[in-house]
Coordinates of C-alpha atoms and ligand atoms in Angstrom, one line a residue:
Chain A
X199 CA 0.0 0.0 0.0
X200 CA 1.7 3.4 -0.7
X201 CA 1.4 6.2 1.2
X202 CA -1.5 8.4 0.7
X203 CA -1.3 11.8 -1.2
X204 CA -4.6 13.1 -0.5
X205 CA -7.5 12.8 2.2
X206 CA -9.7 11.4 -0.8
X207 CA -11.9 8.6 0.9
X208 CA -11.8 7.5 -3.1
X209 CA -7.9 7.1 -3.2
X210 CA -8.0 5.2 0.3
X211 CA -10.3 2.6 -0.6
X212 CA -8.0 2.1 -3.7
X213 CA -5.2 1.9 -1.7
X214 CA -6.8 -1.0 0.5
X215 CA -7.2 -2.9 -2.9
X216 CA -11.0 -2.4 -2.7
X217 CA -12.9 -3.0 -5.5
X218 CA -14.2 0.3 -5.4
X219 CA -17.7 1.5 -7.0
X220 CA -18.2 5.1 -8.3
X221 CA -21.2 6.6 -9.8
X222 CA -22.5 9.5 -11.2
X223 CA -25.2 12.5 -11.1
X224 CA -25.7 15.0 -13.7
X225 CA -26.2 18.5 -12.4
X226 CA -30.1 19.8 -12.9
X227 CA -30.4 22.5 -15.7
X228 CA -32.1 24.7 -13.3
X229 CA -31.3 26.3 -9.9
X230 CA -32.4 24.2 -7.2
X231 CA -30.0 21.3 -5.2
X232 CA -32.7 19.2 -3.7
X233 CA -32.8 16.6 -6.5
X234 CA -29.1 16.4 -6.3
X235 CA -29.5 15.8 -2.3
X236 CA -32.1 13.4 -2.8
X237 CA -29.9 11.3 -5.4
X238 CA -26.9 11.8 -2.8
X239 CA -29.1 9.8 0.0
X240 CA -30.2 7.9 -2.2
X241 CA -26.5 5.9 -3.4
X242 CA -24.6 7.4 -0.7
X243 CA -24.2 4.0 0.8
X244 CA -24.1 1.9 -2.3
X245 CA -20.9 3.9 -4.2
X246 CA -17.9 4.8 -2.7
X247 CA -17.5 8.3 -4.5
X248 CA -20.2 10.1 -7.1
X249 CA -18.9 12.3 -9.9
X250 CA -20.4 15.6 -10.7
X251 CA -20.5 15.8 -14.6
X252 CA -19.4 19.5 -15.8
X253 CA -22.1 20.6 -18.6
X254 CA -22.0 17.4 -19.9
X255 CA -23.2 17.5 -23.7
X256 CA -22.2 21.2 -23.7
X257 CA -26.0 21.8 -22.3
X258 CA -25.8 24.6 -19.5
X259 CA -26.6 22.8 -15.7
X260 CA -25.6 23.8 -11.9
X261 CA -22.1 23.9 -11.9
X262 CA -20.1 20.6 -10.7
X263 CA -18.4 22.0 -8.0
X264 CA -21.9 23.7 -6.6
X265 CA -23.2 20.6 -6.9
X266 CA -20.3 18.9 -5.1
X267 CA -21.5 21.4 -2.3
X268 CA -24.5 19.9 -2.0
X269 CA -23.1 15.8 -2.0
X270 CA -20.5 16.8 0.8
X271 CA -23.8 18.6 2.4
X272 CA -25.3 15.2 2.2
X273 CA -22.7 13.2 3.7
X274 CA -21.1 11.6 -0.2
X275 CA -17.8 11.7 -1.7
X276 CA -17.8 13.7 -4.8
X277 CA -15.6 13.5 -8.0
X278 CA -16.4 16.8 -9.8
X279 CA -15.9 16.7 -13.2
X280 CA -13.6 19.4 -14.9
X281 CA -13.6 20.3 -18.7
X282 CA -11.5 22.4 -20.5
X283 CA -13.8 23.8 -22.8
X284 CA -15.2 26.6 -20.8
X285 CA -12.5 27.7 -18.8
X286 CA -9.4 29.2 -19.4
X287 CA -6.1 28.2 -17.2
X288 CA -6.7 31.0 -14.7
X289 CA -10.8 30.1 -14.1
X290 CA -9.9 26.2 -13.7
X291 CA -7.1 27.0 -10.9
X292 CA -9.7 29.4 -9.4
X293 CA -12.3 27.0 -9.5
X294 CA -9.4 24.0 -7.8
X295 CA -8.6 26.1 -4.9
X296 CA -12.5 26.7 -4.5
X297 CA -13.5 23.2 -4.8
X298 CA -10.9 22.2 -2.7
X299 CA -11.6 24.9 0.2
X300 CA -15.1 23.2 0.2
X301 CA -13.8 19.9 1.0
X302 CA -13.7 18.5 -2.5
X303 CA -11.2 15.8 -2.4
X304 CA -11.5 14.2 -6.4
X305 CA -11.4 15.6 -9.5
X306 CA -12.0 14.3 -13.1
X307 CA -10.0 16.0 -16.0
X308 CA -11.4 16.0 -19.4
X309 CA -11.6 17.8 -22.7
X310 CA -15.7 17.9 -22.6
X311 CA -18.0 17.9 -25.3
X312 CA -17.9 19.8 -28.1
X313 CA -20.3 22.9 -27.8
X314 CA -22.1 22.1 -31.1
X315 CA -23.7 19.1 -29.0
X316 CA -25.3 21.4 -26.8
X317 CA -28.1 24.1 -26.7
X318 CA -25.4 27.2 -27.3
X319 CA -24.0 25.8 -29.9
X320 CA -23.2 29.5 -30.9
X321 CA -20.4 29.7 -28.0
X322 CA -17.0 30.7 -28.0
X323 CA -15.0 27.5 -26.7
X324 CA -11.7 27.8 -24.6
X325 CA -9.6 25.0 -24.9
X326 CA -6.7 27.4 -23.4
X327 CA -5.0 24.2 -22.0
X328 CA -6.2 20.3 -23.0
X329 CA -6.8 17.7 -20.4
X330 CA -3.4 16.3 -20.1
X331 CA -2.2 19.8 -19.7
X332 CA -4.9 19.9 -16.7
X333 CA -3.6 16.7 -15.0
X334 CA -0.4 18.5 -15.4
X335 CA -1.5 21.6 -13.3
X336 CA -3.9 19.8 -10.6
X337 CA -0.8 17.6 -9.9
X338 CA 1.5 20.6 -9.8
X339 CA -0.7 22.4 -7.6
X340 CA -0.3 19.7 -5.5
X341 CA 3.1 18.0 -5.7
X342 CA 5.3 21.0 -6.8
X343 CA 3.1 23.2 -4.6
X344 CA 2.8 25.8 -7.8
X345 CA 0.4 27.5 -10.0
X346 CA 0.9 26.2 -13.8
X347 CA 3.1 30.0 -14.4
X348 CA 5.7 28.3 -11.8
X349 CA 4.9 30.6 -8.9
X350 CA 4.2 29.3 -5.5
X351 CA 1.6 28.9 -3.7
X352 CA 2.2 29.8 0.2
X353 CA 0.2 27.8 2.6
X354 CA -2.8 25.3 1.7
X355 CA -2.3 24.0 -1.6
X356 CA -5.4 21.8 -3.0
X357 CA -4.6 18.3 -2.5
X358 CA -6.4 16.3 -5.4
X359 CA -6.4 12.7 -6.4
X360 CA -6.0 13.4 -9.6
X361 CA -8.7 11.7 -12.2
X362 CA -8.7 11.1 -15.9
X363 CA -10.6 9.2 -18.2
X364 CA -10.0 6.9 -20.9
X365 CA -11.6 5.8 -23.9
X366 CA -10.7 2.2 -25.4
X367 CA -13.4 3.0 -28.3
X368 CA -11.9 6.0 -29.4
X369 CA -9.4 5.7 -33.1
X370 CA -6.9 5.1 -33.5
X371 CA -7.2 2.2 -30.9
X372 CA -3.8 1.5 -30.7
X373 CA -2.6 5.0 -29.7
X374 CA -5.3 4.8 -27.1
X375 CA -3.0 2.9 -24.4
X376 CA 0.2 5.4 -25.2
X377 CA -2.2 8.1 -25.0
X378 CA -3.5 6.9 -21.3
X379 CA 0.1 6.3 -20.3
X380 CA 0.7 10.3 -21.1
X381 CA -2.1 10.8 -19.0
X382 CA -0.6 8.3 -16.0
X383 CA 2.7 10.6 -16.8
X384 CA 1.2 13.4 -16.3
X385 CA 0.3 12.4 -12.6
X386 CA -3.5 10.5 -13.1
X387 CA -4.2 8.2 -10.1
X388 CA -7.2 7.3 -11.1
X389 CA -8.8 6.8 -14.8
X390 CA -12.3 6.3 -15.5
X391 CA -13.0 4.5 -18.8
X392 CA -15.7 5.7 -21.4
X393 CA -18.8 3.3 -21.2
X394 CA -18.0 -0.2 -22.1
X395 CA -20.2 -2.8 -24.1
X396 CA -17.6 -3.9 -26.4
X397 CA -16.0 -6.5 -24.0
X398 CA -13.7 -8.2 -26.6
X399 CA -12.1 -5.1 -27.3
X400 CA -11.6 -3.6 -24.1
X401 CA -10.1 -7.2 -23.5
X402 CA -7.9 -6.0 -25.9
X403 CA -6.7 -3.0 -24.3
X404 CA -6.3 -4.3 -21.2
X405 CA -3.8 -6.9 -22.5
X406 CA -2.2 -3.7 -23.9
X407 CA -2.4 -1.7 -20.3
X408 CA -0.9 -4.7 -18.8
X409 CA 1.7 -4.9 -21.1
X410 CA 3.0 -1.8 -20.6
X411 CA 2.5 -2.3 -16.8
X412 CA 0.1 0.9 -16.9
X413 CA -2.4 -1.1 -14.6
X414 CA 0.2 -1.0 -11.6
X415 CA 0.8 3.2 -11.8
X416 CA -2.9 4.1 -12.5
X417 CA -5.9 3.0 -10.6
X418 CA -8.5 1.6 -13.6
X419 CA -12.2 2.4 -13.0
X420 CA -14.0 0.4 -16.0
X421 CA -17.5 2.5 -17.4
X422 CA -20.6 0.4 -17.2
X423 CA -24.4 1.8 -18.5
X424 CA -27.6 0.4 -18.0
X425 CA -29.6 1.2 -20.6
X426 CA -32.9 1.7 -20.4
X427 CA -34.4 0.5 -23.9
X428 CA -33.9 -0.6 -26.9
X429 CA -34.1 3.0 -28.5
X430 CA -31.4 4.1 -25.9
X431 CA -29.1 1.1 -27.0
X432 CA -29.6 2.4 -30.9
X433 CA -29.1 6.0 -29.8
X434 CA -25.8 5.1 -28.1
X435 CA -24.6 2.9 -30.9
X436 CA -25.2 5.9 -33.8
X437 CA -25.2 9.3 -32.3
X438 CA -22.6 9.1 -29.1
X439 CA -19.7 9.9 -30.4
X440 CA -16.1 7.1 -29.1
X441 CA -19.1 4.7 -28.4
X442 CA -19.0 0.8 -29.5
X443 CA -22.5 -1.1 -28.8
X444 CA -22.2 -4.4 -30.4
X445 CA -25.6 -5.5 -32.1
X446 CA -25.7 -8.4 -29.7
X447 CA -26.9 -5.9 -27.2
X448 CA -29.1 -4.3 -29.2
X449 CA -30.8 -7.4 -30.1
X450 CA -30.9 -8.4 -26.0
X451 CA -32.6 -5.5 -25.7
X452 CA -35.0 -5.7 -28.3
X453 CA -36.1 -9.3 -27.3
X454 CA -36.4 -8.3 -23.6
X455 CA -40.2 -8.8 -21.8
X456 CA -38.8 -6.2 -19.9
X457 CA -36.2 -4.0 -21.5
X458 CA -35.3 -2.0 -18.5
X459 CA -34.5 -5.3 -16.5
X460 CA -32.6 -6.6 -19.0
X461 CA -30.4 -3.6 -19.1
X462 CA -29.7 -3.8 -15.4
X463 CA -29.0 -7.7 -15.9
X464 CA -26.7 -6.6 -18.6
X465 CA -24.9 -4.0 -16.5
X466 CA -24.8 -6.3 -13.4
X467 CA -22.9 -9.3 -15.6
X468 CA -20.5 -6.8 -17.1
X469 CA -19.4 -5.7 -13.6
X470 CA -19.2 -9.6 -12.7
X471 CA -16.8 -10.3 -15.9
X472 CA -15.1 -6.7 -15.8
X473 CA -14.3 -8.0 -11.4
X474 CA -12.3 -10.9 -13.4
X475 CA -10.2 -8.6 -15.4
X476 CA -6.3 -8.2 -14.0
X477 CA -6.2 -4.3 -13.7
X478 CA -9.4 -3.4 -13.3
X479 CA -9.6 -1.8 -10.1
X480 CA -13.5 -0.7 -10.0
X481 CA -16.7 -0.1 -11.5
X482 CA -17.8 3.7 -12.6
X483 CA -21.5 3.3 -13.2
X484 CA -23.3 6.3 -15.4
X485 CA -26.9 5.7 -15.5
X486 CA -27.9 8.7 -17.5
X487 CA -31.2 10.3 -16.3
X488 CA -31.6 6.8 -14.4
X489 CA -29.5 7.4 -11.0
X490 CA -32.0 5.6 -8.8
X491 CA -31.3 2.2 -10.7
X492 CA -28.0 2.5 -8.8
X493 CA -28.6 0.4 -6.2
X494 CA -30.1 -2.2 -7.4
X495 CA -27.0 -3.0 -10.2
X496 CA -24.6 -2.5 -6.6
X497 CA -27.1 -4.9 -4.5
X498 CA -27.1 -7.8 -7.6
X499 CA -23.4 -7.8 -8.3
X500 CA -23.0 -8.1 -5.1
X501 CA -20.8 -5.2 -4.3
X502 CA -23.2 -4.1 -1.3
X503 CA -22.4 -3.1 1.4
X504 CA -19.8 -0.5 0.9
X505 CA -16.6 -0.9 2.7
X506 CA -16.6 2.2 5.4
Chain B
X136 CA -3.9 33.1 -48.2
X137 CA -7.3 35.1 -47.2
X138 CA -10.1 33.1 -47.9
X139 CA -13.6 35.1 -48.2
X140 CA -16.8 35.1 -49.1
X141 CA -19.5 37.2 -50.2
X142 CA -21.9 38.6 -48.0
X143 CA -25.4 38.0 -49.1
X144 CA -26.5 40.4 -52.0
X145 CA -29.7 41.2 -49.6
X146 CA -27.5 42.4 -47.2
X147 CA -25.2 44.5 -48.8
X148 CA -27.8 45.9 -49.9
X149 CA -28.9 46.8 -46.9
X150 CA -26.0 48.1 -45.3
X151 CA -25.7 50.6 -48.4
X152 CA -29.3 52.0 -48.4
X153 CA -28.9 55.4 -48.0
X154 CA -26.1 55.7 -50.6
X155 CA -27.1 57.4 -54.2
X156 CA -23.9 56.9 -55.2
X157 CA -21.2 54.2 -54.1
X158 CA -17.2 53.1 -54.6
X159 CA -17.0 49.7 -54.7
X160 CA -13.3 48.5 -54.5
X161 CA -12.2 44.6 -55.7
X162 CA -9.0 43.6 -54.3
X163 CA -6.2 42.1 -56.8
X164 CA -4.7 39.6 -53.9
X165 CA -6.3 36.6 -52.4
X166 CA -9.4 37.5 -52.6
X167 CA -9.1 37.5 -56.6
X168 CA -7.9 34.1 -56.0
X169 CA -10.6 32.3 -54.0
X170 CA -13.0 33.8 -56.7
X171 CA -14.7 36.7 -53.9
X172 CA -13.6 40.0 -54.5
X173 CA -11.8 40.5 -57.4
X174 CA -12.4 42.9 -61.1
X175 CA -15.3 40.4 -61.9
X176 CA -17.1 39.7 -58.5
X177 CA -16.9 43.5 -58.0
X178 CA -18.7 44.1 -61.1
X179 CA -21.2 41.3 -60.7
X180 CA -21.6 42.7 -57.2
X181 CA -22.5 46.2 -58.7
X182 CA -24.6 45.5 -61.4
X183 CA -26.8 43.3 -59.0
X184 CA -27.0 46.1 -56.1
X185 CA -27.5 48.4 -59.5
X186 CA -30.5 46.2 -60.7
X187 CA -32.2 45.8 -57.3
X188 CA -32.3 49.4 -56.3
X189 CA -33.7 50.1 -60.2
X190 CA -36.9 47.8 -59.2
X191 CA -37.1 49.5 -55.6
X192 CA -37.4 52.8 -58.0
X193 CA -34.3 54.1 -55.9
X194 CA -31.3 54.0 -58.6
X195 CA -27.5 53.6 -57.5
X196 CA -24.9 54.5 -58.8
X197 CA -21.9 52.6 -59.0
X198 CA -18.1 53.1 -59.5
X199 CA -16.2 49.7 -59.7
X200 CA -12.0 50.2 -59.3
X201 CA -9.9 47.2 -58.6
X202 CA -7.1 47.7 -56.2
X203 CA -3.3 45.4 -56.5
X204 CA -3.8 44.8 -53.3
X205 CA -5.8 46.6 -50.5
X206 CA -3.2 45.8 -47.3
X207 CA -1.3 48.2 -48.6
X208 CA -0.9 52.1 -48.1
X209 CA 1.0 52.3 -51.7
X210 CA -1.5 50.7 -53.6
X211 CA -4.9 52.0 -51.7
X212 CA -3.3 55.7 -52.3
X213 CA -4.3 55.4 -56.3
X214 CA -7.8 55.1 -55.0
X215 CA -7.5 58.9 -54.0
X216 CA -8.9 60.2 -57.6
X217 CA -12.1 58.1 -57.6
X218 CA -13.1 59.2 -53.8
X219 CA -14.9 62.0 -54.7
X220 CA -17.1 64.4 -52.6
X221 CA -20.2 63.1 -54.2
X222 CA -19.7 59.2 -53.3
X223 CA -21.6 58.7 -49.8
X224 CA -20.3 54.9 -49.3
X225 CA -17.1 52.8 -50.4
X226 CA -18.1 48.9 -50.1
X227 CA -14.3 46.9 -50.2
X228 CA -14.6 43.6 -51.6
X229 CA -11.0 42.7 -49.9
X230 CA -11.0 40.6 -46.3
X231 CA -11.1 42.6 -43.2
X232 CA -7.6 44.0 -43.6
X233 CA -8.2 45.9 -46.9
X234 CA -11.9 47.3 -45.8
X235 CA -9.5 48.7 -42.7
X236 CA -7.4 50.3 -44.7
X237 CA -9.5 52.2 -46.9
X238 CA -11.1 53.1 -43.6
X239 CA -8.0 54.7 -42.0
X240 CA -7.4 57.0 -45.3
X241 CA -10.8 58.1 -46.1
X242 CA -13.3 60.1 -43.8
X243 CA -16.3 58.3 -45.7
X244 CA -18.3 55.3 -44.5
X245 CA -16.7 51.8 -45.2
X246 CA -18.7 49.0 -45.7
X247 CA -17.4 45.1 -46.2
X248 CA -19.1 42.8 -48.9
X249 CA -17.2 39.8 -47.9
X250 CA -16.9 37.7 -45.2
X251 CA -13.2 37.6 -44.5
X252 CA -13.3 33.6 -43.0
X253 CA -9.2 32.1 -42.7
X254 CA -6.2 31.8 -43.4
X255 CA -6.1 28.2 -46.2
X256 CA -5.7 27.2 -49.9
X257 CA -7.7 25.6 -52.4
X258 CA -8.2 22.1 -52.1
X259 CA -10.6 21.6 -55.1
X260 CA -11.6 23.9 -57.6
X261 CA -14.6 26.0 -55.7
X262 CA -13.7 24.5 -52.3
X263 CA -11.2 26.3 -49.6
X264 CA -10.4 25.1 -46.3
X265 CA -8.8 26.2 -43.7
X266 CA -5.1 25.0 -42.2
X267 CA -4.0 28.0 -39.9
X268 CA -5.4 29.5 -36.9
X269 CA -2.4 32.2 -37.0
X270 CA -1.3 31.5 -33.5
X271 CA 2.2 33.3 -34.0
X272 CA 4.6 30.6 -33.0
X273 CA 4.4 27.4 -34.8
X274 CA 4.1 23.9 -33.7
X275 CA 4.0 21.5 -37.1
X276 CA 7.1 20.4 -36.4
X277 CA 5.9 18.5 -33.7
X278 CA 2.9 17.4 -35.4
X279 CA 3.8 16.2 -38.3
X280 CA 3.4 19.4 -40.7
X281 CA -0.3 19.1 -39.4
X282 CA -1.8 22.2 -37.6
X283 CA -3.8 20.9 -34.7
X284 CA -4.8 24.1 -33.4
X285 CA -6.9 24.8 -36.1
X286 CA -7.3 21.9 -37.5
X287 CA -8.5 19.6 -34.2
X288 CA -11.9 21.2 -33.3
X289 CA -10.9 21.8 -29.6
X290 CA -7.3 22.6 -30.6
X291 CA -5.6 19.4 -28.3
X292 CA -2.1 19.5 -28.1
X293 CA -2.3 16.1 -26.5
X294 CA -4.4 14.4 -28.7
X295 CA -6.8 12.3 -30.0
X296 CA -9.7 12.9 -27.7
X297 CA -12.8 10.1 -26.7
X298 CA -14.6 11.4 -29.5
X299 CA -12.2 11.1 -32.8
X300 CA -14.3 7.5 -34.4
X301 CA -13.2 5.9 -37.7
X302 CA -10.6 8.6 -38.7
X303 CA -13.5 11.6 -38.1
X304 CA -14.0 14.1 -35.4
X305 CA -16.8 13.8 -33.3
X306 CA -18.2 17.0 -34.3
X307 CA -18.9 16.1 -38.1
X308 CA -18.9 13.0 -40.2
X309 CA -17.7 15.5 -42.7
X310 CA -14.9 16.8 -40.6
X311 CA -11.1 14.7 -40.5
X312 CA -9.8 13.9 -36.6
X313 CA -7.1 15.7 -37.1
X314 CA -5.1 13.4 -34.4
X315 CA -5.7 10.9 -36.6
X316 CA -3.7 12.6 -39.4
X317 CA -0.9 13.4 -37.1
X318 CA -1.1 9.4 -35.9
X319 CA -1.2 8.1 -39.4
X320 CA 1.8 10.8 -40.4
X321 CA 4.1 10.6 -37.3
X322 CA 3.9 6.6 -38.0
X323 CA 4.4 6.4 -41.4
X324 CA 7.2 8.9 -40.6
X325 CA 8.6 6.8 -37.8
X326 CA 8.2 9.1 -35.3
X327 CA 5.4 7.4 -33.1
X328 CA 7.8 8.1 -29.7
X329 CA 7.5 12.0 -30.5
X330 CA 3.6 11.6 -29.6
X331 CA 4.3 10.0 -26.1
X332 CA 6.0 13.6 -25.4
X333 CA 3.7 15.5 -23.5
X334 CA 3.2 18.9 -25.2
X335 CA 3.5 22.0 -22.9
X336 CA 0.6 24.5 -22.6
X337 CA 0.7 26.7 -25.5
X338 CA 1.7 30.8 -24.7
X339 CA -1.5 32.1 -26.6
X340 CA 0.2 35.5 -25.9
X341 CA 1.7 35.2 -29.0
X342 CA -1.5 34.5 -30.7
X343 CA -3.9 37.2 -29.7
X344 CA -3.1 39.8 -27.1
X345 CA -3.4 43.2 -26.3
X346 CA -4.4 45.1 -29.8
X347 CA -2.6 44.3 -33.0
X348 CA -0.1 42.1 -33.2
X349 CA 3.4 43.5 -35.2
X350 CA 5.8 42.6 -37.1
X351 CA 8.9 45.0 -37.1
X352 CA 11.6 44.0 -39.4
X353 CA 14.4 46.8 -38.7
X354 CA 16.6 45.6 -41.8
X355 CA 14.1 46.4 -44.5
X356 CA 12.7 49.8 -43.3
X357 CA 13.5 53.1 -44.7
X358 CA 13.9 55.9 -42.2
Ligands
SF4_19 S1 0.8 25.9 -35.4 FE1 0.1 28.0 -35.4 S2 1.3 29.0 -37.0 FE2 1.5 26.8 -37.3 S3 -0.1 26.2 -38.7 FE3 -1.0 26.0 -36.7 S4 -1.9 27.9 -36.2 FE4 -0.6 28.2 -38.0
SF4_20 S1 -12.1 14.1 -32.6 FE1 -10.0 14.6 -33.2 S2 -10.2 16.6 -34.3 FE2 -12.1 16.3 -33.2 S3 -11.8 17.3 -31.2 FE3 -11.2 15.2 -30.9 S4 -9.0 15.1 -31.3 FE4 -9.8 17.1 -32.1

């Protein structure tokens, strides 16, 4: 076990060797946190850590680190979620020290969306730094004790364990390893993997992590979604962009009595093979507009109760 | 070069209402050369604003000169003859640069007819596209001779993001992933390792900043 750089309950239960469960709640595009405490009550004891997503889809919604507010209110463990796109270097380590003065522990580095997904598509993007450029900065912050212009910070640096993510369906698939081993160079602890229904190939590129002995320097949270229905499985498979859903699936889902149960059976045996997988250190569940189906997928894979 | 396009005929139109009697002013350089505001589109231009304010009973008058090049004081001086007292409007067919020049030298009001859209070359005949975002301190030799700035559409150093599928960014089936260029170059180049640098954060200083950027070049001035 090494020694801890953080006070992240996340990076602890990692440490331990947990298999650690992570889940997530996207922000309400309106002003109001109750729906956000009742979802924190609601999986606090069935994940170990919930990520705030960060205008996910470009679409405006409460602000992840607001919303982290609200989870730490509620008694969770928040990852907030951090894109590049909307926020130059000097907003994003404004926002860090902000988060981190409210007790924030975990954050999730990524380059977001594109704002032509989202309902201003007329925006003016950022992209002042990219998201290996972020992990960069959030572990300098930290380690080096500086802002990304080299100057130092005094007293109380933010203290991050340091996410990133990972997509083994993205092209060109075998850059995809080097480009998460730039990310584990740049100081990632902890990597959370796009969505996953293409098992054989993320087979694949878990040979190729192991290979390169990536799985022993970065903690490897694997991305499962329940879908819903059919029409979200077809949705997924042409319109999300870096997504793989084998026809297989679709066809499960089309021949299910019950499509939503069938999606939760498929989650819940994708979570038991992905627990047989040498470098797989966890579960990151995203169930999209569907948060309350949380604990049910935790409760049949039987990852419940939560260690403390 | 300067690649531009016309403004709508409707709106130029518009922006020239009040005008009996206008200057319009092609521009010999780029412009000429992505088919937008050179001798011909300048005439076209005028005889169509000519013909619509004939049927709105409200005649204009035109007078069609075609500069060398507009971003540039020696050249926009032989305008000087055909700026007459009686011309209320000049409309500059050349990209934003040459519409600000004629600005600067003549108290009269100045109004574009293009759209002045990047800095790119012809890649078909009638098709431009763009392959530099000006950013005043270039990076292709790290990528391969390909400009990721302008070319990826969040401009990743660090690339390929989650979204680049099948050789295509995920903002257009239409549109290449550029980090999929650079992969496919760097590899064919042998220079795969180069990617697995990380690439610092760029100094955007250099690429847009406090007013007008310069260029002084002491050697070549005359005093
Ligand atoms: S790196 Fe900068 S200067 Fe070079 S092509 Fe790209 S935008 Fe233009
Ligand atoms: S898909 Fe490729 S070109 Fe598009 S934003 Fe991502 S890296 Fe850039």
């Amino acid at each position: 076990m090494s020694e801890p750089k953080t006070e992240s309950k996340l990076e602890r239960l990692l440490n331990e060797g947990r298999f650690v469960v992570t889940g997530e709640i996207g922000p309400p595009k309106h002003a109001g946190g109750d729906g956000i405490k009742h979802h924190v009550e609601l999986l606090k004891n069935h994940v170990d850590a919930m990520n705030l997503t960060d205008n996910q889809t470009a679409i405006v919604r409460l602000s992840s680190i607001a919303a982290a507010a609200h989870v730490l209110a509620a008694g969770g463990e928040p990852v907030i979620q951090m894109t590049v796109r909307d926020r130059n270097r000097i907003a994003l380590q404004s926002d860090l020290l902000g988060a981190y003065s409210l007790g924030v522990r975990n954050v999730l580095c990524l380059s977001g969306d594109h704002q032509s997904f989202g309902n201003h598509p007329t925006a003016k993007n950022v992209y002042d730094i990219d998201s290996i450029q972020l992990v960069q900065t959030v572990k300098g912050l930290r380690d080096e004790k500086k802002f990304l212009c080299g100057e130092e910070i005094k007293e109380h640096e933010p203290r991050f364990f340091i996410g990133a993510v990972a997509n083994p369906f993205g092209d060109p698939f075998a850059y995809r390893v080097l480009r998460l081993e730039k990310k584990v160079n740049a100081g990632a602890d902890f990597i959370q993997t796009q969505a996953i229904f293409d098992m054989d190939r993320f087979e694949k590129f878990m040979a190729m992590v192991r290979e390169r002995g990536l799985h022993k320097r970065v903690k490897i949270l694997a991305g499962v979604m329940p879908l819903k229905s059919v029409g979200a499985a077809r949705y997924m498979q042409k319109s999300v962009s870096g997504m793989i859903v084998p026809d297989p699936i679709i066809d499960r889902m089309k021949g299910a009595g019950d499509p939503k149960a069938e999606g939760v059976e498929i989650c819940v045996e994708q979570i038991k093979h992905l627990q047989t997988i040498e470098g797989v250190a966890g579960v990151h569940i995203m169930a999209v507009m569907w948060e309350d189906i949380i604990p049910t997928i935790v409760e049949k894979a039987g990852l419940y109760p939560r260690p403390k | 070069m300067i690649i531009a396009e016309g403004k709508p005929i409707a709106e130029v139109a518009e922006l020239i209402k009040d005008a009996k009697k206008v200057l319009m002013v092609g521009c010999g350089g780029c412009v000429t050369v992505c088919l937008a505001g050179g001798e011909k589109e300048t005439g076209i231009l005028a005889s169509a604003l000519r013909m619509l304010r004939q049927q709105q009973d409200n005649p204009l008058e035109t007078v069609e000169v075609t500069l060398t090049r507009q971003c540039d004081p020696e050249y926009v001086e032989m305008l000087d003859k055909y700026v007459t007292d009686d011309i209320d409007c000049i409309v500059s067919l050349a990209c934003g640069v040459g519409v600000q020049f004629l600005a600067e030298r003549y108290p009269k009001w100045v109004v574009p007819a293009l759209n002045t859209k990047f800095a790119g070359g012809t890649v078909k005949h009638g098709q431009w596209e763009e392959r530099c975002g000006l950013c005043g301190e270039c990076i292709l030799y790290r990528t391969g001779g390909i400009c990721p700035i302008i070319r990826c559409s969040k401009s990743i150093l660090n690339g390929p993001c989650g979204g680049s599928q099948n050789g295509k960014c995920e903002v257009s089936p239409e549109t290449d992933c550029a980090w999929q260029l650079i992969y496919d170059r760097m590899q064919a180049l042998g220079k795969l390792d180069m990617l697995l640098e990380i690439q610092p954060v760029k100094d955007w200083s250099k690429a847009r900043d406090g007013g007008p950027r310069r260029v002084v070049r002491e050697d070549v001035m005359i005093s």
